[in-house]
Amino acid sequence: PQMWTNSVNQASKTALLAWEKETGIELVQVNGQRRYGGPPPGWVGGPPPAGTEVYIGKLPQDMYEDALIPLFQSVGKLYEFRLMMTFSGLNRGFAYARYSTQRGARDAIATFNHFQVRQGCAIVVCRSTQKRELIVDGLAASVSQWELEAMLQRVTEGVLSVTVHASPCQRQAKLAVLKYSSHQAAALAKKALMEGNLRLKGSGMRVDWLHRDLKQKLQLLEERPPPRWVHEGKSLAVPKPPALPPVLQDVLDHLNTLCWRQHLGTPLFLTKCVQANPNGWLRFWYQVVIPGYPVPFSGFTWVRQDGQGRSGHEEAKVAVAQHVLHVLGESL
């Protein structure tokens, strides 16, 4: 395999090496991409503003920087050029060029979109979208946010936040939204995750960019309190479900007793109020760690203070303990 890799596209590789030697340009290859600049030699000041990067697609896979950088530098000064590479030494058919000014990016699009770099090979050049959010769909229902965050920290770089939702596409599965520090970090993470570096339970897992319609749908689901209790933003005068114990200590005692009988240890509750609606609903993030249970329980719940002196955090514990009792009752 190594001999085959070395023999692929040898003439183009030789031309690239000669160009690097002649110009003194240094190309650095890291994590599946080869980069020039960022900043280039002699650059003074901070990086260019937003709107200065273009996406270049439909490249011939045996075309390299010795042809591409001079071409794209002909319309403006380049701050950075990134060519996506395969293990065999071919390019992946796309690259990113970041200019020193927004005008350089506009001129590159106007000049090179549908430009024929070879006979019959017209490339695509457009504004880079700078996406930073990914989805991982099809995760097992038992996967916790804490477990997922720990694994992502090991296999990717630049992850800023992880949120876990019920999958809108797959029953009994979870969907995670991953936000990264930059488009570059997100693109590298997407590549790593698609190559199977995420070792989590789940069937038919899919990694993709988070699209606007799905983002809006998830936000709507998260922001809407339970429909049987709320209508058109107004609280209905409907009592809480009878299965909900009226006293906090009853629920906790029940959960503690079950954990004691199963030799699991004492549950530890963490709750944080993340949203308050004008109609009195409070949205809490929660995590319950049971020492003898393989994964923590985490998620979000909506509650209302009952006017009997208990805080929102205590009400959240009631709802969460009820949920944990239900899950443990099914799994134990």
Short mmCIF file of C-alpha atoms in Angstrom, two decimals:
data_model
loop_
_atom_site.label_atom_id
_atom_site.label_comp_id
_atom_site.label_asym_id
_atom_site.label_seq_id
_atom_site.Cartn_x
_atom_site.Cartn_y
_atom_site.Cartn_z
CA PRO A 1 0.00 0.00 0.00
CA GLN A 2 2.83 2.43 0.78
CA MET A 3 4.44 1.83 -2.64
CA TRP A 4 1.08 2.42 -4.31
CA THR A 5 0.57 5.64 -2.34
CA ASN A 6 4.01 6.93 -3.31
CA SER A 7 3.40 6.18 -6.97
CA VAL A 8 0.05 7.99 -7.22
CA ASN A 9 0.23 11.17 -9.25
CA GLN A 10 4.02 11.27 -9.18
CA ALA A 11 4.44 13.91 -11.90
CA SER A 12 2.15 16.40 -10.14
CA LYS A 13 3.87 15.75 -6.80
CA THR A 14 7.28 16.38 -8.36
CA ALA A 15 6.05 19.66 -9.85
CA LEU A 16 4.67 20.70 -6.45
CA LEU A 17 7.99 20.00 -4.69
CA ALA A 18 9.88 21.99 -7.33
CA TRP A 19 7.47 24.92 -6.91
CA GLU A 20 7.86 24.86 -3.10
CA LYS A 21 11.66 24.92 -3.46
CA GLU A 22 11.60 27.71 -6.02
CA THR A 23 9.17 29.99 -4.12
CA GLY A 24 10.24 29.13 -0.57
CA ILE A 25 6.58 28.57 0.32
CA GLU A 26 6.03 26.17 3.21
CA LEU A 27 2.96 23.90 3.20
CA VAL A 28 1.91 22.22 6.45
CA GLN A 29 -0.26 19.10 6.41
CA VAL A 30 -2.33 18.34 9.53
CA ASN A 31 -5.44 16.19 10.00
CA GLY A 32 -6.29 15.66 6.37
CA GLN A 33 -5.63 19.15 5.07
CA ARG A 34 -2.59 20.99 3.73
CA ARG A 35 -2.30 24.65 4.61
CA TYR A 36 -0.46 27.69 3.34
CA GLY A 37 -0.37 30.84 5.46
CA GLY A 38 -2.73 31.58 8.30
CA PRO A 39 -0.88 34.00 8.47
CA PRO A 40 1.45 34.06 5.44
CA PRO A 41 5.04 35.28 5.70
CA GLY A 42 5.30 39.02 6.34
CA TRP A 43 1.70 39.38 7.55
CA VAL A 44 1.19 42.25 10.03
CA GLY A 45 -1.86 42.53 12.31
CA GLY A 46 -4.73 40.26 13.18
CA PRO A 47 -6.63 37.88 10.88
CA PRO A 48 -9.01 39.25 8.20
CA PRO A 49 -12.66 39.93 9.09
CA ALA A 50 -15.61 37.63 8.39
CA GLY A 51 -16.66 37.28 4.77
CA THR A 52 -13.14 36.92 3.39
CA GLU A 53 -13.09 33.14 2.81
CA VAL A 54 -14.31 31.33 -0.31
CA TYR A 55 -15.07 27.67 -0.92
CA ILE A 56 -13.55 26.05 -4.02
CA GLY A 57 -15.19 22.86 -5.27
CA LYS A 58 -15.03 20.37 -8.15
CA LEU A 59 -11.24 20.50 -8.31
CA PRO A 60 -9.36 17.84 -10.31
CA GLN A 61 -7.92 15.54 -7.66
CA ASP A 62 -4.41 15.69 -9.11
CA MET A 63 -4.22 19.50 -8.99
CA TYR A 64 -2.12 21.01 -6.21
CA GLU A 65 -1.03 24.32 -4.68
CA ASP A 66 1.62 25.02 -7.33
CA ALA A 67 -1.27 25.66 -9.75
CA LEU A 68 -4.00 26.79 -7.33
CA ILE A 69 -2.24 29.37 -5.15
CA PRO A 70 -0.86 31.48 -8.04
CA LEU A 71 -4.29 31.31 -9.71
CA PHE A 72 -6.22 32.54 -6.68
CA GLN A 73 -3.53 35.07 -5.70
CA SER A 74 -3.98 36.73 -9.08
CA VAL A 75 -7.15 38.50 -7.86
CA GLY A 76 -6.11 39.43 -4.30
CA LYS A 77 -3.71 38.81 -1.44
CA LEU A 78 -4.21 35.44 0.25
CA TYR A 79 -4.15 35.14 4.02
CA GLU A 80 -4.60 31.35 3.97
CA PHE A 81 -5.16 28.51 1.51
CA ARG A 82 -6.32 25.06 2.69
CA LEU A 83 -6.46 22.04 0.40
CA MET A 84 -8.26 18.94 1.70
CA MET A 85 -6.20 15.77 1.17
CA THR A 86 -6.74 12.01 1.04
CA PHE A 87 -4.38 9.42 2.50
CA SER A 88 -3.29 8.46 -1.02
CA GLY A 89 -1.92 11.93 -1.77
CA LEU A 90 -4.78 13.10 -3.98
CA ASN A 91 -6.84 16.12 -2.98
CA ARG A 92 -10.47 15.61 -1.94
CA GLY A 93 -11.79 17.88 -4.68
CA PHE A 94 -12.24 21.00 -2.58
CA ALA A 95 -10.29 23.78 -0.86
CA TYR A 96 -10.73 27.05 1.02
CA ALA A 97 -9.04 30.36 0.15
CA ARG A 98 -9.12 33.20 2.67
CA TYR A 99 -8.27 36.67 1.40
CA SER A 100 -6.92 39.70 3.21
CA THR A 101 -10.04 41.70 2.31
CA GLN A 102 -13.71 41.07 1.53
CA ARG A 103 -13.15 42.58 -1.90
CA GLY A 104 -10.57 39.86 -2.66
CA ALA A 105 -13.16 37.20 -1.85
CA ARG A 106 -15.79 38.90 -4.02
CA ASP A 107 -13.36 39.19 -6.94
CA ALA A 108 -12.41 35.51 -6.59
CA ILE A 109 -16.06 34.46 -6.82
CA ALA A 110 -16.74 36.74 -9.78
CA THR A 111 -13.62 35.60 -11.63
CA PHE A 112 -13.36 31.88 -10.88
CA ASN A 113 -16.87 30.51 -10.35
CA HIS A 114 -17.39 28.14 -13.32
CA PHE A 115 -13.82 28.85 -14.45
CA GLN A 116 -12.25 25.98 -16.42
CA VAL A 117 -8.97 25.09 -14.71
CA ARG A 118 -8.58 22.40 -17.39
CA GLN A 119 -10.42 21.57 -20.55
CA GLY A 120 -13.87 20.37 -19.45
CA CYS A 121 -13.12 20.91 -15.71
CA ALA A 122 -15.12 23.92 -14.45
CA ILE A 123 -14.70 24.64 -10.75
CA VAL A 124 -17.22 26.10 -8.28
CA VAL A 125 -16.24 29.12 -6.16
CA CYS A 126 -18.65 30.61 -3.63
CA ARG A 127 -18.66 32.30 -0.24
CA SER A 128 -17.69 29.95 2.59
CA THR A 129 -20.65 29.41 4.94
CA GLN A 130 -18.49 29.11 8.07
CA LYS A 131 -20.72 26.46 9.63
CA ARG A 132 -19.71 25.51 13.17
CA GLU A 133 -22.47 23.14 14.33
CA LEU A 134 -22.77 19.40 13.68
CA ILE A 135 -25.41 16.80 14.49
CA VAL A 136 -24.86 13.19 15.47
CA ASP A 137 -28.17 11.35 15.05
CA GLY A 138 -29.02 7.77 16.01
CA LEU A 139 -27.26 7.67 19.39
CA ALA A 140 -28.51 5.06 21.85
CA ALA A 141 -31.09 6.34 24.34
CA SER A 142 -28.74 5.39 27.20
CA VAL A 143 -25.98 7.78 26.05
CA SER A 144 -25.64 10.74 28.42
CA GLN A 145 -24.48 14.26 27.63
CA TRP A 146 -21.60 13.87 30.07
CA GLU A 147 -20.41 10.63 28.43
CA LEU A 148 -20.66 12.17 24.95
CA GLU A 149 -18.75 15.32 25.95
CA ALA A 150 -15.92 13.27 27.46
CA MET A 151 -15.56 11.20 24.28
CA LEU A 152 -15.67 14.22 21.96
CA GLN A 153 -12.93 15.93 23.96
CA ARG A 154 -10.71 12.91 23.25
CA VAL A 155 -11.33 12.55 19.50
CA THR A 156 -11.91 16.17 18.37
CA GLU A 157 -10.59 19.65 19.13
CA GLY A 158 -12.36 22.96 19.68
CA VAL A 159 -15.71 21.65 20.94
CA LEU A 160 -17.56 24.46 22.76
CA SER A 161 -20.86 22.84 23.72
CA VAL A 162 -22.85 19.62 23.43
CA THR A 163 -26.63 19.36 23.76
CA VAL A 164 -28.59 16.12 23.61
CA HIS A 165 -32.17 15.82 22.35
CA ALA A 166 -34.66 13.09 21.55
CA SER A 167 -34.13 12.26 17.87
CA PRO A 168 -36.93 13.67 15.68
CA CYS A 169 -36.08 11.11 12.99
CA GLN A 170 -35.41 7.85 14.87
CA ARG A 171 -37.56 6.37 17.61
CA GLN A 172 -35.85 5.37 20.87
CA ALA A 173 -32.72 7.27 19.84
CA LYS A 174 -30.96 10.54 20.69
CA LEU A 175 -29.58 13.37 18.59
CA ALA A 176 -26.64 15.50 19.71
CA VAL A 177 -25.81 19.04 18.54
CA LEU A 178 -22.09 19.81 18.68
CA LYS A 179 -20.85 23.40 18.49
CA TYR A 180 -17.19 24.08 17.64
CA SER A 181 -14.93 27.11 17.93
CA SER A 182 -14.52 27.55 14.16
CA HIS A 183 -15.64 26.17 10.82
CA GLN A 184 -12.23 24.57 10.42
CA ALA A 185 -12.51 22.76 13.77
CA ALA A 186 -16.03 21.62 12.91
CA ALA A 187 -14.99 20.34 9.48
CA LEU A 188 -12.12 18.34 10.97
CA ALA A 189 -14.44 16.96 13.66
CA LYS A 190 -16.98 15.94 11.00
CA LYS A 191 -14.27 14.09 9.10
CA ALA A 192 -13.04 12.32 12.25
CA LEU A 193 -16.53 11.31 13.35
CA MET A 194 -17.53 10.07 9.89
CA GLU A 195 -14.43 7.87 9.89
CA GLY A 196 -15.82 6.05 12.93
CA ASN A 197 -13.75 7.58 15.73
CA LEU A 198 -16.81 7.98 17.98
CA ARG A 199 -17.16 4.74 19.96
CA LEU A 200 -20.73 4.97 21.24
CA LYS A 201 -23.72 2.67 21.21
CA GLY A 202 -26.28 3.34 18.51
CA SER A 203 -27.59 2.01 15.23
CA GLY A 204 -27.49 3.92 11.98
CA MET A 205 -25.55 6.87 13.42
CA ARG A 206 -25.35 9.84 11.05
CA VAL A 207 -23.00 12.85 11.19
CA ASP A 208 -23.93 16.00 9.28
CA TRP A 209 -24.01 19.78 9.43
CA LEU A 210 -26.83 21.27 11.52
CA HIS A 211 -29.22 22.82 9.01
CA ARG A 212 -31.41 25.82 9.80
CA ASP A 213 -34.77 24.02 9.62
CA LEU A 214 -33.67 21.29 12.05
CA LYS A 215 -32.15 23.88 14.40
CA GLN A 216 -35.44 25.78 14.52
CA LYS A 217 -37.38 22.56 15.11
CA LEU A 218 -35.14 21.57 18.04
CA GLN A 219 -35.38 25.06 19.55
CA LEU A 220 -39.16 24.94 19.31
CA LEU A 221 -39.33 21.55 21.02
CA GLU A 222 -36.98 22.67 23.82
CA GLU A 223 -38.78 25.96 24.45
CA ARG A 224 -42.32 24.54 24.52
CA PRO A 225 -43.56 23.32 27.94
CA PRO A 226 -45.60 20.08 28.04
CA PRO A 227 -48.61 20.58 25.73
CA ARG A 228 -51.12 18.95 28.10
CA TRP A 229 -50.38 21.68 30.68
CA VAL A 230 -49.98 24.75 28.46
CA HIS A 231 -52.13 26.13 25.65
CA GLU A 232 -51.26 29.22 23.60
CA GLY A 233 -48.73 30.33 26.21
CA LYS A 234 -51.28 30.32 29.10
CA SER A 235 -51.27 27.85 31.94
CA LEU A 236 -54.45 25.75 32.15
CA ALA A 237 -56.08 25.05 35.48
CA VAL A 238 -55.33 21.35 35.21
CA PRO A 239 -53.92 19.49 38.23
CA LYS A 240 -50.58 17.75 37.99
CA PRO A 241 -50.72 14.07 37.05
CA PRO A 242 -51.86 11.99 40.05
CA ALA A 243 -48.79 9.74 39.73
CA LEU A 244 -46.60 12.62 40.89
CA PRO A 245 -46.09 12.26 44.67
CA PRO A 246 -47.10 15.40 46.57
CA VAL A 247 -44.12 15.37 48.95
CA LEU A 248 -40.52 15.64 47.77
CA GLN A 249 -39.14 13.39 50.49
CA ASP A 250 -41.48 10.54 49.51
CA VAL A 251 -40.02 10.41 46.02
CA LEU A 252 -36.42 10.66 47.19
CA ASP A 253 -36.98 8.02 49.86
CA HIS A 254 -38.46 5.71 47.23
CA LEU A 255 -35.46 6.28 44.91
CA ASN A 256 -32.93 5.91 47.75
CA THR A 257 -34.60 2.68 48.89
CA LEU A 258 -34.50 1.21 45.39
CA CYS A 259 -30.80 2.14 44.98
CA TRP A 260 -30.00 0.69 48.43
CA ARG A 261 -31.73 -2.61 47.60
CA GLN A 262 -29.80 -2.84 44.32
CA HIS A 263 -26.47 -1.85 46.00
CA LEU A 264 -26.10 1.17 43.69
CA GLY A 265 -25.22 3.84 46.26
CA THR A 266 -26.91 7.16 47.05
CA PRO A 267 -28.06 9.32 44.06
CA LEU A 268 -26.49 12.77 43.69
CA PHE A 269 -28.71 15.47 42.10
CA LEU A 270 -27.44 18.50 40.16
CA THR A 271 -30.02 21.03 38.90
CA LYS A 272 -29.69 24.40 37.19
CA CYS A 273 -32.50 26.75 36.15
CA VAL A 274 -31.84 27.77 32.53
CA GLN A 275 -35.12 29.45 31.54
CA ALA A 276 -38.15 31.10 33.16
CA ASN A 277 -41.37 31.78 31.25
CA PRO A 278 -43.76 34.64 32.15
CA ASN A 279 -46.54 32.11 32.88
CA GLY A 280 -44.58 30.59 35.76
CA TRP A 281 -42.93 27.62 34.07
CA LEU A 282 -39.26 26.99 34.92
CA ARG A 283 -36.93 24.95 32.72
CA PHE A 284 -34.17 23.05 34.54
CA TRP A 285 -31.11 21.21 33.32
CA TYR A 286 -30.45 18.19 35.51
CA GLN A 287 -27.94 15.42 36.06
CA VAL A 288 -28.32 12.50 38.46
CA VAL A 289 -25.24 10.43 39.26
CA ILE A 290 -25.83 7.02 40.84
CA PRO A 291 -22.43 5.50 41.78
CA GLY A 292 -23.34 1.91 40.85
CA TYR A 293 -25.20 2.75 37.62
CA PRO A 294 -23.09 2.76 34.41
CA VAL A 295 -24.06 6.23 33.13
CA PRO A 296 -25.51 9.41 34.68
CA PHE A 297 -29.01 10.60 33.84
CA SER A 298 -29.13 14.08 32.29
CA GLY A 299 -31.54 16.26 30.34
CA PHE A 300 -34.09 19.04 30.76
CA THR A 301 -37.45 19.26 32.55
CA TRP A 302 -40.19 21.87 32.93
CA VAL A 303 -41.74 22.49 36.38
CA ARG A 304 -43.89 25.04 38.21
CA GLN A 305 -43.59 26.02 41.84
CA ASP A 306 -46.63 24.64 43.67
CA GLY A 307 -47.04 27.48 46.17
CA GLN A 308 -46.40 25.17 49.14
CA GLY A 309 -42.99 26.59 49.97
CA ARG A 310 -40.88 24.27 47.82
CA SER A 311 -38.33 25.85 45.51
CA GLY A 312 -38.09 25.27 41.78
CA HIS A 313 -35.02 23.12 42.39
CA GLU A 314 -37.03 20.88 44.74
CA GLU A 315 -39.84 20.61 42.20
CA ALA A 316 -37.26 19.68 39.56
CA LYS A 317 -35.93 16.96 41.85
CA VAL A 318 -39.45 15.55 42.16
CA ALA A 319 -39.87 15.36 38.37
CA VAL A 320 -36.38 14.01 37.78
CA ALA A 321 -36.62 11.40 40.57
CA GLN A 322 -39.91 10.22 39.04
CA HIS A 323 -38.18 9.80 35.68
CA VAL A 324 -35.16 8.00 37.17
CA LEU A 325 -37.44 5.64 39.12
CA HIS A 326 -39.24 4.78 35.89
CA VAL A 327 -36.00 4.09 33.99
CA LEU A 328 -34.49 2.04 36.83
CA GLY A 329 -37.71 0.09 37.18
CA GLU A 330 -37.43 -0.95 33.53
CA SER A 331 -33.68 -1.64 33.48
CA LEU A 332 -33.12 -3.43 36.80
#
